[in-house]
Coordinates of C-alpha atoms and ligand atoms in Angstrom, one line a residue:
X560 CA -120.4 -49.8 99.6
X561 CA -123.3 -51.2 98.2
X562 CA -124.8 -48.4 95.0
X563 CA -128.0 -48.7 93.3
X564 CA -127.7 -47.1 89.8
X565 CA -130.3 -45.9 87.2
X566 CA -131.3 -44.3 84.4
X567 CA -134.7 -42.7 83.1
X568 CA -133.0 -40.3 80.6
X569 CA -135.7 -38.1 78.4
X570 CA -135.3 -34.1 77.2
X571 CA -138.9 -32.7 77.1
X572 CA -140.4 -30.1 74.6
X573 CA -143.3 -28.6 75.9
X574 CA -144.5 -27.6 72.2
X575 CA -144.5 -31.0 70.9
X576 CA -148.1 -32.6 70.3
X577 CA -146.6 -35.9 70.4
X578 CA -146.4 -37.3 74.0
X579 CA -143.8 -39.8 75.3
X580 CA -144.9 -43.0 75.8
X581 CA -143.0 -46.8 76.8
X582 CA -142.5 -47.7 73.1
X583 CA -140.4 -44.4 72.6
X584 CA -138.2 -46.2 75.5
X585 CA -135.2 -48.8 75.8
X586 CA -135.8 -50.1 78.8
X587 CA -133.2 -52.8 80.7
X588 CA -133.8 -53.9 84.2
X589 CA -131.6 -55.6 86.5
X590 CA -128.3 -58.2 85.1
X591 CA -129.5 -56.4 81.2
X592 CA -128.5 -53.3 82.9
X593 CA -125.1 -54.4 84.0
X594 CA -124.7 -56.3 80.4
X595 CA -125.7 -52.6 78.4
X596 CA -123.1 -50.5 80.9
X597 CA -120.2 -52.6 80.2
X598 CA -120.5 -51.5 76.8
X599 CA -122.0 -48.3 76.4
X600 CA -120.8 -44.9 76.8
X601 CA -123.7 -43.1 78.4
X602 CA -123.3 -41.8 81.7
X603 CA -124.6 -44.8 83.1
X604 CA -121.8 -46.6 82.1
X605 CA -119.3 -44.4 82.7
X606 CA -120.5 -44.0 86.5
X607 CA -120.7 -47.7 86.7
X608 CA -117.3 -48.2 85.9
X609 CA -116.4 -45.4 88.7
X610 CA -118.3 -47.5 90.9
X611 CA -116.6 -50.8 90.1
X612 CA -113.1 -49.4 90.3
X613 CA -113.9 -48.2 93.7
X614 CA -114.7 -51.7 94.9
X615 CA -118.5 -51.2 95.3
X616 CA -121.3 -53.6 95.1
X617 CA -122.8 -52.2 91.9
X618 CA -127.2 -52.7 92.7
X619 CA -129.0 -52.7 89.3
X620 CA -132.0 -50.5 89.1
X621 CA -133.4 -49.5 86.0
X622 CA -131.8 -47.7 82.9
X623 CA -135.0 -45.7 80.4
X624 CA -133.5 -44.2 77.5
X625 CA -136.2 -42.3 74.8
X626 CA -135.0 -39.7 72.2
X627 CA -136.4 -36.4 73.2
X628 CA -139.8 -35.4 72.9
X629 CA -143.3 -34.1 74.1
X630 CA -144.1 -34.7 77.7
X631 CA -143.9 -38.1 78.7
X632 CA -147.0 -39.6 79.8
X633 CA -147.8 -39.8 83.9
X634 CA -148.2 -43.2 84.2
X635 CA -144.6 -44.3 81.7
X636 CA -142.7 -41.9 84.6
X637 CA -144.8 -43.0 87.3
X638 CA -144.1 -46.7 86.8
X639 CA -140.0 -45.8 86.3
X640 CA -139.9 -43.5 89.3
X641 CA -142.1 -46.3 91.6
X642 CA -139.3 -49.4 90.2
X643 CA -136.4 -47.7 91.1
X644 CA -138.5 -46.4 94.6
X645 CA -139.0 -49.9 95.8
X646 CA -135.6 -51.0 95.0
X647 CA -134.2 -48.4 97.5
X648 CA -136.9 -50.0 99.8
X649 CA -136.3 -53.6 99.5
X650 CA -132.0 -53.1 99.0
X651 CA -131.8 -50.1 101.4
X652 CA -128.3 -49.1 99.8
X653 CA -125.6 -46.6 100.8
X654 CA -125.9 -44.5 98.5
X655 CA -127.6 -44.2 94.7
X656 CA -126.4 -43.2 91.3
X657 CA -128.7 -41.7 88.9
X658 CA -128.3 -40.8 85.3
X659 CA -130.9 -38.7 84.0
X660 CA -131.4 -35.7 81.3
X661 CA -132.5 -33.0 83.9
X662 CA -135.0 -31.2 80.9
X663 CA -137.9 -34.0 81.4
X664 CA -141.3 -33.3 81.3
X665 CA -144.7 -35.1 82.1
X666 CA -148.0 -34.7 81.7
X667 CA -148.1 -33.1 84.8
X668 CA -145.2 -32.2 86.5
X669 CA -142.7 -29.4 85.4
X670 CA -139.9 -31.1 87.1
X671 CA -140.2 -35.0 87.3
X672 CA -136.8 -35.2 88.2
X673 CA -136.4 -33.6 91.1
X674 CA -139.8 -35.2 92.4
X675 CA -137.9 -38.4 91.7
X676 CA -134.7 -37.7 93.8
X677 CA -136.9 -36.2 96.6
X678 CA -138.5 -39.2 96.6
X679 CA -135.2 -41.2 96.4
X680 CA -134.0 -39.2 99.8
X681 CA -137.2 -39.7 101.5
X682 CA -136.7 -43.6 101.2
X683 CA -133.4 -43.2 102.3
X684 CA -132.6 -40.8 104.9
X685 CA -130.1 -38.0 105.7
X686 CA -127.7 -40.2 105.6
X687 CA -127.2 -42.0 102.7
X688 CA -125.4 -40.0 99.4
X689 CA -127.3 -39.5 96.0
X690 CA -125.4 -38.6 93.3
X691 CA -126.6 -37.6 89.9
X692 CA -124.9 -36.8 86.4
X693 CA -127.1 -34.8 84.1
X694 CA -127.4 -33.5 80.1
X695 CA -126.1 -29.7 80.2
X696 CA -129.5 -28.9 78.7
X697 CA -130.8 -30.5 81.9
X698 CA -133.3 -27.2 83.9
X699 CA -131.8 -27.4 87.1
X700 CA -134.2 -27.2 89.7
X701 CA -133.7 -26.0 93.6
X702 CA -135.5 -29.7 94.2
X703 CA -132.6 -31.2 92.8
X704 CA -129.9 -29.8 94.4
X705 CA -131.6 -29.8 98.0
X706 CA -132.5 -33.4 97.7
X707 CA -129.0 -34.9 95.9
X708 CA -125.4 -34.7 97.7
X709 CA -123.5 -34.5 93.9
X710 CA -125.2 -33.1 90.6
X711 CA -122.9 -32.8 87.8
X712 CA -123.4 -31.8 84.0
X713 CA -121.7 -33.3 81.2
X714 CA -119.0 -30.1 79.6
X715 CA -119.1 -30.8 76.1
X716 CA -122.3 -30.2 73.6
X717 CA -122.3 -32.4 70.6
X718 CA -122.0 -34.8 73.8
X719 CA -119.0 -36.6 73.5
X720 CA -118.8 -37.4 77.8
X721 CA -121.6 -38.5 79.1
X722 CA -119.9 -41.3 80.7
X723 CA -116.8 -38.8 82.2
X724 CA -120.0 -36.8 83.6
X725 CA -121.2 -40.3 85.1
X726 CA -117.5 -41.1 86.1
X727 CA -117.4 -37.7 88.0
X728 CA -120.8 -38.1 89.8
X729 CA -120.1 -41.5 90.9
X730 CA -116.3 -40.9 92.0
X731 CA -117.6 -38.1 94.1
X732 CA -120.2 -40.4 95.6
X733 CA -117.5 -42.6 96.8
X734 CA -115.4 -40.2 98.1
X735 CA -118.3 -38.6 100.3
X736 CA -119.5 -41.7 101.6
X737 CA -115.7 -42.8 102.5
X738 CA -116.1 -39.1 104.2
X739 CA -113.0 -37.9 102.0
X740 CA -115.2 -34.9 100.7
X741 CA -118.0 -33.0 102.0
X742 CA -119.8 -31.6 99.1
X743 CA -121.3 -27.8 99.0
X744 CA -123.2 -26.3 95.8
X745 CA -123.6 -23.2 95.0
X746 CA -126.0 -22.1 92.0
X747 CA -126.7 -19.4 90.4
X748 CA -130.0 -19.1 87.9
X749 CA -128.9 -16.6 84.9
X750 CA -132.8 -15.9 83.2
X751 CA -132.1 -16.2 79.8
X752 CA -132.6 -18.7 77.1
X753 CA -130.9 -18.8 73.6
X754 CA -131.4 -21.3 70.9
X755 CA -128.0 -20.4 68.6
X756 CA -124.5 -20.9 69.3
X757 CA -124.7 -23.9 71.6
X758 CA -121.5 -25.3 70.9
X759 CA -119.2 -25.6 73.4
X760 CA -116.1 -25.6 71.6
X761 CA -117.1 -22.6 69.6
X762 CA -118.4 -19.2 69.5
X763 CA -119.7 -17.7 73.2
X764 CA -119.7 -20.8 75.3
X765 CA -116.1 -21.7 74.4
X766 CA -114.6 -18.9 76.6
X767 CA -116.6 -19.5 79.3
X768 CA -115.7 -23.3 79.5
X769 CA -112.4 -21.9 78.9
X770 CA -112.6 -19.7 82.4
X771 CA -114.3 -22.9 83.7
X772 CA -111.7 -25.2 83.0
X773 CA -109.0 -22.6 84.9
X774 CA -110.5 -21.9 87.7
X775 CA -110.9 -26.1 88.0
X776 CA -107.1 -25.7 87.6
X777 CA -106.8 -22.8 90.0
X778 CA -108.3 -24.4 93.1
X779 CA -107.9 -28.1 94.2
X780 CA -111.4 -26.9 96.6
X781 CA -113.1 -26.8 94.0
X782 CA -114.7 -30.3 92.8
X783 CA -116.6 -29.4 89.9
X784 CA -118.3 -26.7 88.1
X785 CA -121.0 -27.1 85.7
X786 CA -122.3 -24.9 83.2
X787 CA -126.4 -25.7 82.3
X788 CA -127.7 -24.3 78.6
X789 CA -131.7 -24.9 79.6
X790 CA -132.8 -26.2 76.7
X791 CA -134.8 -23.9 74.6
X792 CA -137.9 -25.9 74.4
X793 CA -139.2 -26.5 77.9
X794 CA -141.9 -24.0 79.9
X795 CA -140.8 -25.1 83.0
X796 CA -140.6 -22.3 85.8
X797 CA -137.1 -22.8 86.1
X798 CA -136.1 -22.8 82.7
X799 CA -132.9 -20.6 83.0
X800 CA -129.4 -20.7 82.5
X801 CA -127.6 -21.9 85.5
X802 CA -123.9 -22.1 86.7
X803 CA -123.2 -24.6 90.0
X804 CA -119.8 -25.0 91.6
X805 CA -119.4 -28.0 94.0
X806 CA -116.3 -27.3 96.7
X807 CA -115.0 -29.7 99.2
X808 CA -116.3 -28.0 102.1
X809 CA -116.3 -24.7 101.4
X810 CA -119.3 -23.0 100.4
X811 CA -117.1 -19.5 100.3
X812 CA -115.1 -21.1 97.5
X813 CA -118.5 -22.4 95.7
X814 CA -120.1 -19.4 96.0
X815 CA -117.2 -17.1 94.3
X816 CA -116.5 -19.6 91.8
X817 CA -120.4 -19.7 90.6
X818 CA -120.6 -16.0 91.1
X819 CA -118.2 -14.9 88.9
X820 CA -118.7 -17.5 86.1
X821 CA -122.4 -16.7 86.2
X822 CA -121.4 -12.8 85.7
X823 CA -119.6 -13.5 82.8
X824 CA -122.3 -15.7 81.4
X825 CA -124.6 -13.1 81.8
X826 CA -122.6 -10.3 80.2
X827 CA -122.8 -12.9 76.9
X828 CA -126.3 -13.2 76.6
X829 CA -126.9 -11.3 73.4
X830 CA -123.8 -13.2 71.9
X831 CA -126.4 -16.0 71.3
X832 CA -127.2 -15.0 67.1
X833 CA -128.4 -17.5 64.6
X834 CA -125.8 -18.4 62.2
X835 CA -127.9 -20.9 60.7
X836 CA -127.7 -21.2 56.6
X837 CA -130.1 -20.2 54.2
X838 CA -131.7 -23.9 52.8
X839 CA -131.6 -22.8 49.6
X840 CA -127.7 -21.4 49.7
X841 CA -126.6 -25.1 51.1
X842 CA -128.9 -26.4 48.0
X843 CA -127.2 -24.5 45.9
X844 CA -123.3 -24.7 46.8
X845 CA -124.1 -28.9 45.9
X846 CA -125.6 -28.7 42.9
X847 CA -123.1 -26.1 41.8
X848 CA -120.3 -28.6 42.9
X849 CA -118.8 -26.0 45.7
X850 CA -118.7 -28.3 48.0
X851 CA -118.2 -32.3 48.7
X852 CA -120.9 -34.8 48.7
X853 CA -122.8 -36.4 50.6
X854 CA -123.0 -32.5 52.2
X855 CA -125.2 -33.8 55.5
X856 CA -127.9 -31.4 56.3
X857 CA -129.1 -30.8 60.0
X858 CA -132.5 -29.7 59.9
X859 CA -132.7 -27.3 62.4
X860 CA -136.6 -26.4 62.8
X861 CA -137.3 -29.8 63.3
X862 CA -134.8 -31.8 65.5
X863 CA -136.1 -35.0 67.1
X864 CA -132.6 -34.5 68.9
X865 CA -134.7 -30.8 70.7
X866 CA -138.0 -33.5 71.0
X867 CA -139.7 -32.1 67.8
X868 CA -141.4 -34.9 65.9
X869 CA -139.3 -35.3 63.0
X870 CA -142.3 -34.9 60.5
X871 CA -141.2 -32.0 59.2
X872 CA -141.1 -31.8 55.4
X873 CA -139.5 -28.2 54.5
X874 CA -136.1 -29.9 53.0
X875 CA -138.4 -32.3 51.1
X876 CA -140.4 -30.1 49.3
X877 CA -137.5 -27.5 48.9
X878 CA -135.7 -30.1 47.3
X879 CA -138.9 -31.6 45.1
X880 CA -139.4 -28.5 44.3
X881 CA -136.3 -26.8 42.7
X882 CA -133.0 -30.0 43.0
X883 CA -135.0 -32.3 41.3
X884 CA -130.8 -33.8 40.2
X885 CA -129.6 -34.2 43.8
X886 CA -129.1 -37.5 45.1
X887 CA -131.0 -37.2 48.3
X888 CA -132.7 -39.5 51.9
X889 CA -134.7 -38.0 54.4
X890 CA -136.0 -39.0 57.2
X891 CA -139.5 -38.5 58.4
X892 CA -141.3 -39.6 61.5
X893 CA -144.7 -40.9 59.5
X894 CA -146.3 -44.0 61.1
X895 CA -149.1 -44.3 58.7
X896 CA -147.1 -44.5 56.1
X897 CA -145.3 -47.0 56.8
X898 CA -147.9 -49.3 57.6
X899 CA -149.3 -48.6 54.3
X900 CA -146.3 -49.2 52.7
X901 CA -146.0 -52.4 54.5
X902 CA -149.5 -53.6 53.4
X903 CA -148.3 -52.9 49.8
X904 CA -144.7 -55.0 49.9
X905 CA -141.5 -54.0 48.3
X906 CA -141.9 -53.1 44.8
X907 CA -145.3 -51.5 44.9
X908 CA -146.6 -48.0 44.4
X909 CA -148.2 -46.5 47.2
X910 CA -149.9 -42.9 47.0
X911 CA -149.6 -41.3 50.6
X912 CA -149.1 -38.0 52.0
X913 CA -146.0 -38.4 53.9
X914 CA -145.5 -36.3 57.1
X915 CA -147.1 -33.0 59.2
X916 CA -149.1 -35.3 60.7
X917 CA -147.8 -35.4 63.8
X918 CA -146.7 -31.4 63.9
X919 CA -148.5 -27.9 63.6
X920 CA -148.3 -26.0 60.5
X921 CA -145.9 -28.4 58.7
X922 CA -147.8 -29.5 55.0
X923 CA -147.8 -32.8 54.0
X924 CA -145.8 -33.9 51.1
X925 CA -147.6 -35.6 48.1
X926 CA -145.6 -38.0 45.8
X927 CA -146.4 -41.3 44.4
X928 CA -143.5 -43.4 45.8
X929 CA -142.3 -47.0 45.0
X930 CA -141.6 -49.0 48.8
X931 CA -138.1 -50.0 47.9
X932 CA -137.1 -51.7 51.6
X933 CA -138.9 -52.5 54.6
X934 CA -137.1 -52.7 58.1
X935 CA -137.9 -53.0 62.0
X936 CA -135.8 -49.5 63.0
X937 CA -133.5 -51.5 65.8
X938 CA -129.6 -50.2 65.5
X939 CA -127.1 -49.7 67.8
X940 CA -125.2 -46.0 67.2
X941 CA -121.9 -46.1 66.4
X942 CA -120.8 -42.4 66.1
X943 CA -118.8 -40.6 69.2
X944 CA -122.6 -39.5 70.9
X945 CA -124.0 -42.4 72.8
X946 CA -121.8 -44.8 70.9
X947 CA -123.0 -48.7 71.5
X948 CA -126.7 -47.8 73.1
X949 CA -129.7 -49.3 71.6
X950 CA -131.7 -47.1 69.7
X951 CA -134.9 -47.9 67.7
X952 CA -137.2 -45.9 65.2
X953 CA -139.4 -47.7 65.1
X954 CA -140.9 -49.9 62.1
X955 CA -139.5 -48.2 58.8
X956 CA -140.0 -48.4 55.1
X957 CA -137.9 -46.8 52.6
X958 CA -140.0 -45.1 49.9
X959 CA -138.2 -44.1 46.7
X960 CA -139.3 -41.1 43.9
X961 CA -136.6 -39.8 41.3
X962 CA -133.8 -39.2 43.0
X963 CA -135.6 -38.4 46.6
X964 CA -135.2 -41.3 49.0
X965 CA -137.3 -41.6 52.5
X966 CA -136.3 -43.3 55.8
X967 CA -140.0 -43.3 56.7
X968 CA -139.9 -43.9 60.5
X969 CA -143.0 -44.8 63.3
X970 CA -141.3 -43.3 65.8
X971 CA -139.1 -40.2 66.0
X972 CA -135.3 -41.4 66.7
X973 CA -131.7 -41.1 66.8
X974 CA -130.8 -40.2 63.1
X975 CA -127.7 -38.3 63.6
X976 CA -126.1 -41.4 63.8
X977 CA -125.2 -43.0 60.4
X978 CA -126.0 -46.1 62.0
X979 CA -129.6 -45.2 61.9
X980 CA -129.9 -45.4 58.3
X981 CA -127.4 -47.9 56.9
X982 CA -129.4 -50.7 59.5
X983 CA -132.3 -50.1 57.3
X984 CA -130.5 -50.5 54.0
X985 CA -129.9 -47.0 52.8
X986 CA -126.3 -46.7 51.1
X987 CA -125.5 -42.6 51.9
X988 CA -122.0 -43.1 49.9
X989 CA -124.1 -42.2 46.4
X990 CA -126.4 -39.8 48.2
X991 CA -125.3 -35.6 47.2
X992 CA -127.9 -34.6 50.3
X993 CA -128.4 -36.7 54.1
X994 CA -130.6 -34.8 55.9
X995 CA -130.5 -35.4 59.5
X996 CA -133.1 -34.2 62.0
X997 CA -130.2 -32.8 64.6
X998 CA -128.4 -29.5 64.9
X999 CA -124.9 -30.5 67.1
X1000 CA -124.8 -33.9 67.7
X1001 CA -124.6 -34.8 63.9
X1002 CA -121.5 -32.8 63.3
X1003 CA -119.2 -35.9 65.4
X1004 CA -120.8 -38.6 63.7
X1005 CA -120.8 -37.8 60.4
X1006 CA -118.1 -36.1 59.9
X1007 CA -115.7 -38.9 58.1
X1008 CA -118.6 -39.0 55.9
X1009 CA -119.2 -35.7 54.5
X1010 CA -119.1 -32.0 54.9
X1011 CA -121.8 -31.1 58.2
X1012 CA -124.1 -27.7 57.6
X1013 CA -127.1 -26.7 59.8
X1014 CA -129.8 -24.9 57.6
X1015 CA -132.3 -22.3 58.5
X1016 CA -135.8 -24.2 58.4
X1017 CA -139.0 -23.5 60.0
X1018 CA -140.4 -25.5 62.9
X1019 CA -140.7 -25.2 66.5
X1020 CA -137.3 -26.0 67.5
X1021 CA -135.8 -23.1 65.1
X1022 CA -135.9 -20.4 68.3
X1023 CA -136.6 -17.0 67.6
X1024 CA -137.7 -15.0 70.1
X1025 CA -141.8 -13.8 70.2
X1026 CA -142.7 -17.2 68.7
X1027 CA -143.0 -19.4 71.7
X1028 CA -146.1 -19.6 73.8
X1029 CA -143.9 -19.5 76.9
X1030 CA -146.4 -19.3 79.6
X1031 CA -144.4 -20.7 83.1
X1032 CA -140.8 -19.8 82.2
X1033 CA -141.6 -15.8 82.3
X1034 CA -140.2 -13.2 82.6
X1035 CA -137.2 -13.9 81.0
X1036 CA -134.6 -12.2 78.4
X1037 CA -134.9 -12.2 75.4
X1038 CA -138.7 -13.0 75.7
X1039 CA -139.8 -10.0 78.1
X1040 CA -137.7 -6.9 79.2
X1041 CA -136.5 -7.8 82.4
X1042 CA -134.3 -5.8 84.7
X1043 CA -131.0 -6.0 85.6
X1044 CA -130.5 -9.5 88.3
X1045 CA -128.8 -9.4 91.1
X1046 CA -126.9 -12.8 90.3
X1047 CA -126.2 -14.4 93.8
X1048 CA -125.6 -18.0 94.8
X1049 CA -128.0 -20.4 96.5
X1050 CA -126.2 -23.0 98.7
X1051 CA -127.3 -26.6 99.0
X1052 CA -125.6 -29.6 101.1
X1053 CA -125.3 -30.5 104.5
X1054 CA -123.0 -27.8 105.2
X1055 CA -125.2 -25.3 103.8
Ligands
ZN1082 ZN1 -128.1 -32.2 75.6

C-alpha cells in the first residue's frame, strides 16, 4: 500500500479583514514532513502512525498549518492544492490521507477543501481510497463527502485528539483498500449555528456525544459517527450543523444512526446560551483576592483561535482603566509596533498606539511603554492541543507600563499555549492576569497554571445573533425564522 499524506490545515472567518497569507503558515515538505509527524500530535501524525503500523509505504506530501484567520489568499491555497496535485500525478498512489480543518476559506472559494479532494479523485480515479480527518468545526460540504471514501471529525473540543481523528481516518483507509470494509455515509445538515456552549464535555453537547459514543457501542456496523459544530464565523452556504455516520456497508444502519442523533441535535438548539463572565466581575474577584492568581483570561470577542486578529484591546483598557494594581500580560497582534519597538532597542521609550489596527471598531490603546524584550515569535506548544507543532507569532517585542505587560506580536498566533509566551521571556508565575486570545483550547493548557475564565468582551468572534452580516449561510436559526426541517440523510460512497 503505498499512501500519500498531507496537510493544509486553516479555520476561516469570513469577517476578518486580515487575509491569510504563506508567512501565517508552517510549511514542511517531503522527509521534514515525516521528521514533524513522528513527533507531533496533530492528526497528521496520528494518521501517519496508523499508516506505518499497517505496513504501508508512507508518500510525503505536504503538511500547511496557519492559526485561524481571514480568507486565505488564492494563490497561498492554489500553490498547496497544485503540490500535493502533482504528487498524486507523478507517485500515482493507492490511496491518500489528508488532514485538513474542513472551515477554510479563500479569497474566492466558499469551500477550498472539497475543490481540493475533488481534485485529488479526479487524478486518481474510482478506484483508489481518499481518506480525510477533519476539525469538528470543519463545514462539511456534499463535495467532500462525494469525492472522499472516509471523512472523520475529531470528538473532543478543547481538541485533545486530533491524531486519534487521524488514526481513525487512516485505519479505515487501510481496511477499505485491503477490501475489509466498504464505507457508506450518511449526513444529515441541522441549519443552525451557535457560538456558546461548545464544549464537548459539558453543557448540551456532552449528552449528545454521550448517545454518540453508545450507539458506537451498540452496533459493531457502525464505523464512526461524527458530530460537526460549524464554526460560527464562516458565510459559507453550507455553514450548518451536521451529523455523519460511516457503516460498513450498510447505508440502512448509517442512515438511522445520523437520523436520530441529528433529531436530537436539533431538539437542543436553543440550549446554545452565553455563559460568558462579565470582564469587570473576573477583574474584580482578583483584585478582591476570591480567587487564585495568575486567573487566565480567555478573551472571548477576540480569539485568534475563531481567526479574529488578536488586536483587540478591550481587556487592556478595562484594566488601564480601573486595576491599575493587577499584575497583568496581554497579547496583541500589532506589527507596527513592534518594528518600532525594535528600531528603539531594549530599554527605550517608545510612544505608539498599540492595536485596532488590524480590526473594525476596536480603539487603539495609547501608553508610553518602555521595550523591555525583543524576540523572533518561534515556539513549539507544549500544552495537551497540538502539543510538539511549530508555531510562530511572528517577530515580538515585549512593551512594559506599571504593572501592564505586552506580548506585542506581527502575526496573530497560538497563545493559548503557555509556551507562546515564556519563549519570548515573559515569567506568568508573578502575573495576577494572562490574558489569552482563545475561548476552549486554553482551558487544557493552562490549567496547572492557574484558575481558566472566559469573559464577555466585544469583537466579532463574541456571537450574538443579528450582528453578523451573514449573507450565503441564510436562512438559518437563530439568524432568520425558519420552518420546521425535515432532517433526512444524504448518502455518499460507492454503495450509495
Ligand atoms: Zn476546532
Amino acid at each position: 500500500m503505498r499512501i500519500l499524506v498531507s496537510s493544509i490545515f486553516h479555520e476561516g472567518n469570513s469577517f476578518s479583514r486580515l487575509q491569510t497569507g504563506l508567512a501565517n503558515f508552517a510549511t514542511v515538505h517531503g522527509e521534514a514532513l515525516l521528521e514533524k509527524v513522528s513527533q507531533g500530535s496533530s492528526a497528521l501524525a496520528g494518521g501517519c502512525r496508523a499508516l506505518a503500523a499497517a505496513g504501508a509505504d508512507i508518500l510525503p506530501g505536504v503538511s500547511a498549518v496557519a492559526p485561524p484567520g481571514g480568507p486565505v489568499e488564492d494563490t497561498v491555497f492554489e500553490s498547496l492544492r497544485s503540490e500535493i496535485l502533482s504528487g498524486l500525478e507523478a507517485q500515482r498512489p493507492d490511496g491518500v490521507f489528508l488532514d485538513l480543518h474542513g472551515a477554510m476559506v479563500t479569497e474566492s472559494l466558499d469551500d477550498p477543501e472539497g475543490a481540493l479532494i475533488a481534485a485529488a479523485r479526479r487524478a486518481l480515479g474510482p478506484q483508489a481510497v481518499i481518506a480525510v480527518s477533519l476539525d469538528l468545526h470543519a463545514h462539511v460540504t456534499p463535495a467532500m463527502l462525494e469525492c472522499a471514501d472516509i471523512v472523520v471529525a475529531c470528538k473532543e473540543n478543547p481538541h485533545t485528539d486530533y491524531d486519534l481523528a487521524g488514526e481513525r481516518a487512516a485505519g479505515l483507509l487501510v481496511e477499505t483498500l485491503q477490501r475489509r470494509v466498504a464505507p457508506v455515509t450518511a449526513s444529515v445538515w441541522l441549519p443552525f449555528i451557535f457560538g456558546a456552549q461548545m464544549e464537548t464535555g459539558r453543557g448540551p453537547l456532552a449528552a449528545l456525544h454521550a448517545k454518540r459514543r453508545e450507539m458506537m457501542a451498540a452496533d459493531p456496523r457502525l464505523l464512526d459517527i461524527s458530530i460537526y459544530n460549524c464554526t460560527t464565523l464562516v458565510d459559507v452556504p453550507d455553514g450548518r450543523q451536521c451529523i455523519t455516520a460511516i457503516a460498513d456497508s450498510d447505508a440502512e444502519v448509517a442512515r438511522a444512526a445520523a437520523v436520530e442523533l441529528a433529531t436530537l441535535f436539533w431538539q437542543q438548539r436553543d440550549a446554545f446560551v452565553s455563559d460568558f463572565m462579565p470582564l469587570r466581575d473576573a477583574l474584580s474577584a482578583v483584585a478582591k483576592g476570591r480567587i487564585a492568581r495568575p486567573v487566565i483570561l480567555g478573551d472571548q470577542g477576540d480569539r485568534v483561535l475563531a481567526g479574529t486578529p488578536g488586536d483587540g484591546t478591550a481587556i487592556l483598557a478595562e484594566l488601564a482603566a480601573h486595576w491599575p494594581e493587577l499584575e497583568a500580560v496581554v497579547p496583541v497582534t500589532d506589527p507596527a509596533i513592534v518594528v518600532a519597538a525594535r528600531q528603539a532597542g531594549i530599554g527605550a521609550e517608545i510612544e505608539e498606539p498599540l492595536g485596532g489596527a488590524l480590526s473594525s471598531g476596536v480603539e487603539p490603546f495609547r501608553r508610553r511603554w518602555q521595550v523591555a524584550g525583543l524576540g523572533d515569535g518561534r515556539f513549539v506548544q507544549d500544552g495537551p492541543y497540538l502539543r510538539n507543532e511549530p508555531a510562530m507569532l511572528g517577530d515580538t517585542a515585549i512593551l512594559r507600563s506599571g504593572k501592564l505587560t505586552v506580548l506585542a506580536m506581527s502575526l496573530p498566533g497560538f497563545t493559548q499555549d503557555p509556551a507562546a509566551f515564556r519563549s519570548q521571556g515573559i515569567d506568568l508565575a508573578d502575573k495576577d492576569v494572562v490574558v489569552v486570545k482563545s475561548g476552549y483550547h486554553f482551558k487544557i493548557s493552562f490549567e496547572t497554571i492557574g484558575p481558566c475564565l472566559v469573559v464577555d468582551t466585544p469583537g466579532i468572534s463574541n456571537y450574538r445573533p443579528g450582528l453578523l452580516p451573514f449573507a450565503k449561510r441564510r436562512p438559518i436559526h437563530p439568524e432568520d425564522a425558519i420552518s420546521e426541517p425535515r432532517l433526512t440523510a444524504r448518502i455518499f460512497g460507492q454503495l450509495a
